[in-house]
Tab-separated table of C-alpha atoms in Angstrom:
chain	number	residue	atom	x	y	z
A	1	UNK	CA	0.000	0.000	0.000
A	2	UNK	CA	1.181	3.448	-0.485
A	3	UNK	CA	1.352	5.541	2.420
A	4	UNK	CA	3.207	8.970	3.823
A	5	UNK	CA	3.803	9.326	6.961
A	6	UNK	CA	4.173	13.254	8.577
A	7	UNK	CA	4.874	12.074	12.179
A	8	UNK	CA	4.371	15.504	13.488
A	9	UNK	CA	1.598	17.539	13.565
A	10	UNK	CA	2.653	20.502	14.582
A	11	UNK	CA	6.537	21.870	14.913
A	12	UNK	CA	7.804	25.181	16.385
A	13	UNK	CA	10.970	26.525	16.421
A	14	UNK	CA	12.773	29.939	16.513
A	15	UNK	CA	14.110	32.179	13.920
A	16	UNK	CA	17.078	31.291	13.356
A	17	UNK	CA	17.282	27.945	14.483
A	18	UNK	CA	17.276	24.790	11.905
A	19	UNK	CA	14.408	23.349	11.067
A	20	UNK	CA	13.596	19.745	9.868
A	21	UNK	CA	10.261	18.375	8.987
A	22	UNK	CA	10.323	14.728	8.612
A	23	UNK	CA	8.463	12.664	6.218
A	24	UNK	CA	8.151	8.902	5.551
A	25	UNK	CA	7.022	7.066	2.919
A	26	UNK	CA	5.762	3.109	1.707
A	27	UNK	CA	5.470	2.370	-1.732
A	28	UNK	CA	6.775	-0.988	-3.786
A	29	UNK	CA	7.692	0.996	-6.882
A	30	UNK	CA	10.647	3.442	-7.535
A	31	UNK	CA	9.285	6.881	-5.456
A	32	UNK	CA	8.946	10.503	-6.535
A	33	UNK	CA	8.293	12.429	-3.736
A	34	UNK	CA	7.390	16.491	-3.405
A	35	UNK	CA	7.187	18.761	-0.494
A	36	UNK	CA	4.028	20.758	-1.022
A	37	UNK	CA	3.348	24.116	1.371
A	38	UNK	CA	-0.035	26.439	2.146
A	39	UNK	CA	1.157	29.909	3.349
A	40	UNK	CA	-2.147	31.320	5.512
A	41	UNK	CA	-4.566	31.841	3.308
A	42	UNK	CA	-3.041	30.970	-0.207
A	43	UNK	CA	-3.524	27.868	-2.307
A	44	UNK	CA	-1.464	24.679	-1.717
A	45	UNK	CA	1.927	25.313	-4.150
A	46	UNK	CA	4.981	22.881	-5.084
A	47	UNK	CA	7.877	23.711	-2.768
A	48	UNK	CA	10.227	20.992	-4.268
A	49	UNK	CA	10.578	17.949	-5.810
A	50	UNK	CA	12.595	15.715	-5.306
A	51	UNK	CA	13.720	15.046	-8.941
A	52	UNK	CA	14.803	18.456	-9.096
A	53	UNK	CA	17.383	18.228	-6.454
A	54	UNK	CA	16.685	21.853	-5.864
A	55	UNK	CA	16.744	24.455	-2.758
A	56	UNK	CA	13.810	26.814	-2.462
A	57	UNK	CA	13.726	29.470	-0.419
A	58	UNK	CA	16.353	28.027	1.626
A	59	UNK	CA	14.453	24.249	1.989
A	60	UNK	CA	16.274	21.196	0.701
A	61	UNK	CA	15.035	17.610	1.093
A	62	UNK	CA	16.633	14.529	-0.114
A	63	UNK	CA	15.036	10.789	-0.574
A	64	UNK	CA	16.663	8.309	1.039
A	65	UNK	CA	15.103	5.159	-0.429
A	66	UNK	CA	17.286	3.082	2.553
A	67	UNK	CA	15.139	4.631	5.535
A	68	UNK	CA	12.558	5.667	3.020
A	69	UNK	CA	12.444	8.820	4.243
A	70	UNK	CA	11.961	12.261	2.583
A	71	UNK	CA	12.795	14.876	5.610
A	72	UNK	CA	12.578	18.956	4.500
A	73	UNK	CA	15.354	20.700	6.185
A	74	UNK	CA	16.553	24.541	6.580
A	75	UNK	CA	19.465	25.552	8.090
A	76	UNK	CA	18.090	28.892	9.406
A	77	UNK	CA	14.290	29.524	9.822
A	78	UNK	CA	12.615	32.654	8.959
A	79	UNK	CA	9.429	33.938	10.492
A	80	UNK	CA	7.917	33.782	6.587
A	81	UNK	CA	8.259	29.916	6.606
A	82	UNK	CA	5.591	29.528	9.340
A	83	UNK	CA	3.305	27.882	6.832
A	84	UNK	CA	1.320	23.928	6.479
A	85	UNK	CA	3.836	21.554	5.071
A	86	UNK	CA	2.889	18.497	3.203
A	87	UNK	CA	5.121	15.877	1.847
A	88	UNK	CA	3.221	13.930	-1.218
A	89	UNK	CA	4.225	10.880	-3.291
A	90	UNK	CA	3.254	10.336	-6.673
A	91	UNK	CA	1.664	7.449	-7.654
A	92	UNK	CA	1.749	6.795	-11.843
A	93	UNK	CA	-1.075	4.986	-13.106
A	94	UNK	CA	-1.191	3.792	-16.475
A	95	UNK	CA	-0.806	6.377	-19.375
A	96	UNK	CA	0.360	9.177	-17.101
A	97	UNK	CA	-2.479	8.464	-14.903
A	98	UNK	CA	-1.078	10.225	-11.787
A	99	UNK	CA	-2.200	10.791	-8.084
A	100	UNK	CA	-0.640	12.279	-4.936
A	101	UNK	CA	-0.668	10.696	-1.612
A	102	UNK	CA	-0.179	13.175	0.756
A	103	UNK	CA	0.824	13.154	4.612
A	104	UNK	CA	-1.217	14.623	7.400
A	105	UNK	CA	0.458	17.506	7.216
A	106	UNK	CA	2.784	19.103	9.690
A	107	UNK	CA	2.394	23.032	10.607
A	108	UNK	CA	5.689	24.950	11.316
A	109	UNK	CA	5.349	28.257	13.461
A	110	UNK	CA	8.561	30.459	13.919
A	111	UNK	CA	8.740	32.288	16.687
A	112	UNK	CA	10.727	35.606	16.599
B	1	UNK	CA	-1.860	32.891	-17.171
B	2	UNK	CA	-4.768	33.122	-14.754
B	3	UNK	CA	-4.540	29.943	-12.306
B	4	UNK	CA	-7.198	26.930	-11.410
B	5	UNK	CA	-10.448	28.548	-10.956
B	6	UNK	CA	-12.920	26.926	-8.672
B	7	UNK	CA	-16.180	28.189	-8.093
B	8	UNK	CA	-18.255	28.604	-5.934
B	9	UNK	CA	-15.985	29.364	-3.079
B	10	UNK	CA	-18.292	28.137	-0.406
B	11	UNK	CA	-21.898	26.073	-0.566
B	12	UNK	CA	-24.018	24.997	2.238
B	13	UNK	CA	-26.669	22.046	1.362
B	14	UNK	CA	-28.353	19.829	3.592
B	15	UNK	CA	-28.127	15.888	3.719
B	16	UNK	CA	-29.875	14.417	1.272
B	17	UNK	CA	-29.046	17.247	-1.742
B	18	UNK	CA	-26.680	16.861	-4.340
B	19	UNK	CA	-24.022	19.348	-5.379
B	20	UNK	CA	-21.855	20.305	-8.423
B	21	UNK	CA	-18.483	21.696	-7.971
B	22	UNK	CA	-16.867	23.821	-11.060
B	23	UNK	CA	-13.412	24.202	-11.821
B	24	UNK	CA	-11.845	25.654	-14.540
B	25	UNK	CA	-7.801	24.872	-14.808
B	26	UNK	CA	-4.711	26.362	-16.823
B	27	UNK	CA	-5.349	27.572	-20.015
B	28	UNK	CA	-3.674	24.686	-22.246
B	29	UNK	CA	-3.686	21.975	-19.149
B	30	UNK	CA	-5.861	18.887	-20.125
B	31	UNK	CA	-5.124	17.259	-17.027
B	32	UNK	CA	-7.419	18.153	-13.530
B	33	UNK	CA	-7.698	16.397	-10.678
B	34	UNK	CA	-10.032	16.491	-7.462
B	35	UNK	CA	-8.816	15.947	-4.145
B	36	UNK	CA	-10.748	16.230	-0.626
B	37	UNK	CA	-9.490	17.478	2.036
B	38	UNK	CA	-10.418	16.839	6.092
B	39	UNK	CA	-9.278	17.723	9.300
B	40	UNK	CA	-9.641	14.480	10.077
B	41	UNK	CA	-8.586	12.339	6.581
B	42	UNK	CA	-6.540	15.074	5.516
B	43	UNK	CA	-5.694	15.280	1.541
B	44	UNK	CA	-7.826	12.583	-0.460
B	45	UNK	CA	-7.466	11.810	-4.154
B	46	UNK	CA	-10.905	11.570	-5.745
B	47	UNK	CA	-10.484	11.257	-9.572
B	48	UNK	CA	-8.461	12.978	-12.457
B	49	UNK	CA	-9.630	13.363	-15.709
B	50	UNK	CA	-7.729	13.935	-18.845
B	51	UNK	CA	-8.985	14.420	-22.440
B	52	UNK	CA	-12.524	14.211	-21.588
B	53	UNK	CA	-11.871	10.704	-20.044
B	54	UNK	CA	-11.135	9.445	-16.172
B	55	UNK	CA	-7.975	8.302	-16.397
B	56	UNK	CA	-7.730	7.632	-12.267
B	57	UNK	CA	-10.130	7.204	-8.935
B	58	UNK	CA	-9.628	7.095	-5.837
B	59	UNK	CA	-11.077	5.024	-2.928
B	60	UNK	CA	-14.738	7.128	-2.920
B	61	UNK	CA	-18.239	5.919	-3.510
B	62	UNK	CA	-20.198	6.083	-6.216
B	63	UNK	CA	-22.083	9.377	-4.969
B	64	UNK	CA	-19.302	10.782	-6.099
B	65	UNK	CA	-18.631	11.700	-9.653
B	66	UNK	CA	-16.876	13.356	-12.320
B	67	UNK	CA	-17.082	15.029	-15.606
B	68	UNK	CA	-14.730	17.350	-17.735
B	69	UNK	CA	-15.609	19.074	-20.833
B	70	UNK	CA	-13.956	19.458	-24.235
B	71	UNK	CA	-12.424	23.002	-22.967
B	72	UNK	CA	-10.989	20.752	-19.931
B	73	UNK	CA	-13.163	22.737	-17.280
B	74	UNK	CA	-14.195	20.321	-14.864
B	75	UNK	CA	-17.338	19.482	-12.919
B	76	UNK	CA	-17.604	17.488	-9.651
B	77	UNK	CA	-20.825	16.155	-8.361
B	78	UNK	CA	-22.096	14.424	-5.393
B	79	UNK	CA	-25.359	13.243	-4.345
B	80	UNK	CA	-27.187	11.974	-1.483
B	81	UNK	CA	-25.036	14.119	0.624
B	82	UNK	CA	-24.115	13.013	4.053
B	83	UNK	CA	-22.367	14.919	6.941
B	84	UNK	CA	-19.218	13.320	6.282
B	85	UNK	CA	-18.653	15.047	2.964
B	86	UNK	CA	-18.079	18.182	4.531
B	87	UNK	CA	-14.938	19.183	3.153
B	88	UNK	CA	-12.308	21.456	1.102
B	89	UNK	CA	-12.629	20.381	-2.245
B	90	UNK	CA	-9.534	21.168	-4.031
B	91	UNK	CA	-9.138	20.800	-8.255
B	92	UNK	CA	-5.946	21.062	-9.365
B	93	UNK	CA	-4.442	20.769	-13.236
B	94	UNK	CA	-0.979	19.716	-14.878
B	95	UNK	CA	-0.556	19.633	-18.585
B	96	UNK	CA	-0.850	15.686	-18.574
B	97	UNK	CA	1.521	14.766	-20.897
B	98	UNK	CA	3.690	13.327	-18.058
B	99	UNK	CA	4.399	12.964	-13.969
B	100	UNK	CA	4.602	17.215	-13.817
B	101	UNK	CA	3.816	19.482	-10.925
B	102	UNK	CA	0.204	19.969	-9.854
B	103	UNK	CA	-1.594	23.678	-9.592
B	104	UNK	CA	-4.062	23.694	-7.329
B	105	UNK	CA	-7.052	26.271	-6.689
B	106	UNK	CA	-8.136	27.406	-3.592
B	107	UNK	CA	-11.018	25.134	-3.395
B	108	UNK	CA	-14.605	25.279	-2.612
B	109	UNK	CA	-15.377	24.755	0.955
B	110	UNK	CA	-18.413	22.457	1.081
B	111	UNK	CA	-20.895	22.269	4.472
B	112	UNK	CA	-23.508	20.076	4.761
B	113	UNK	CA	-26.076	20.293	7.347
C-alpha cells in the first residue's frame, strides 16, 4: 500500500534555528516524492521535488530510499516559513495516470 | 496565465441534496484532478480526468462523480449528501503529458447540514 507518513503535527521553532520536517514514505515501486506548502490563506503550491534536487527558499530535502524517508530541512528559519507543510508521493497509473498521496500535514510556526 | 479557478468558493446544502463543484484549470492543461481534504482524513485523491476521459479514482463511492468538458473545465458532483462530505474540495491541473507538478485552486469549501 502506499502511504506517507508526517509524524508531526505541529513543529515550532525559533528564527534562526534549523528546522527539519520529517516525512516517511511506503510504496513498492521506484518513489517521486514532493514537499508541497499552504502559506495562511493561499492555495497549496509545489515547494520541491525531489527530482529536481533543488533548494527553495532556503528548503532542501533529499530521498533516502534506505530509511525511506523524505525529511525537508533549513538551516536557518525565517518567520515567513511559518506555513502547512505536506510531503506527497506520486503514484503513476497507467498512461500518465497520476495521483498524490499526501501526509497529514505538519504546521511549522517560527517564533521571533 | 490566470490559475485553477474553482467556483463557488463556499456552498451549504443539507443531507440528502446533491451538489456540483466547477473548476476551470490552466489555459492549455488537459489534465485536472479532485482531491478532498479533512481535518480528520486530511488530503484525499478523488479522480483525475484527462482528455474528456477518467484516467484515475480514488477510494470514494459512487455518490461521487466526475465530468470534464472538451475546454478541460471540470465538474464534480455528489449526491445523497451526508455529513461526512463536509470538506475542502480542491481541483488542481498539470498539462498531462507526463508525472509534472500539480496547480491547485483554492477550493470550494463544502458544508452540509
Amino acid at each position: 500500500a502506499q502511504r506517507v507518513t508526517q509524524p508531526e503535527k505541529l513543529l515550532s521553532v525559533f528564527k534562526g534555528a534549523p528546522v527539519e520536517l520529517k516525512c516517511n514514505y511506503s510504496y513498492s515501486g521506484s518513489p517521486e516524492l514532493f514537499w508541497y506548502v499552504q502559506y495562511s490563506r493561499q492555495r497549496l503550491q509545489l515547494l520541491l521535488r525531489h527530482i529536481s534536487r533543488e533548494s527553495i527558499k532556503g528548503f532542501t530535502a533529499d530521498l533516502n530510499k534506505g530509511e525511506t524517508s523524505f525529511h525537508l530541512k533549513k538551516p536557518f528559519a525565517q518567520e515567513e516559513d511559518s506555513a502547512m507543510y505536506y510531503c506527497a508521493l506520486n503514484v503513476m497509473g497507467g498512461q500518465g495516470a497520476q495521483k498524490l498521496v499526501f501526509g497529514q500535514g505538519t504546521r511549522l510556526t517560527i517564533n521571533p | 496565465k490566470a490559475g485553477v479557478t474553482q467556483t463557488p468558493r463556499y456552498l451549504i446544502k443539507t443531507r440528502g441534496q446533491q451538489v456540483t463543484l466547477s473548476c476551470s484549470p490552466i489555459s492549455g492543461h488537459r489534465s485536472v484532478s479532485w482531491y478532498q481534504q479533512t481535518p480528520g482524513q486530511g488530503l484525499q485523491f478523488l479522480f483525475e480526468y484527462f482528455s474528456e476521459t477518467q484516467r484515475n479514482k480514488g477510494n470514494f463511492p459512487g455518490r461521487f462523480s466526475g465530468r470534464q468538458f472538451s475546454n478541460s473545465r471540470s465538474e464534480m458532483n455528489v449526491s445523497t449528501l451526508e455529513l461526512g462530505d463536509s470538506a475542502l474540495y480542491l481541483c488542481a491541473s498539470r498539462l498531462g503529458t507526463a508525472s509534472e507538478k500539480l496547480f491547485f485552486g483554492s477550493g470550494t469549501q463544502l458544508s452540509v447540514l
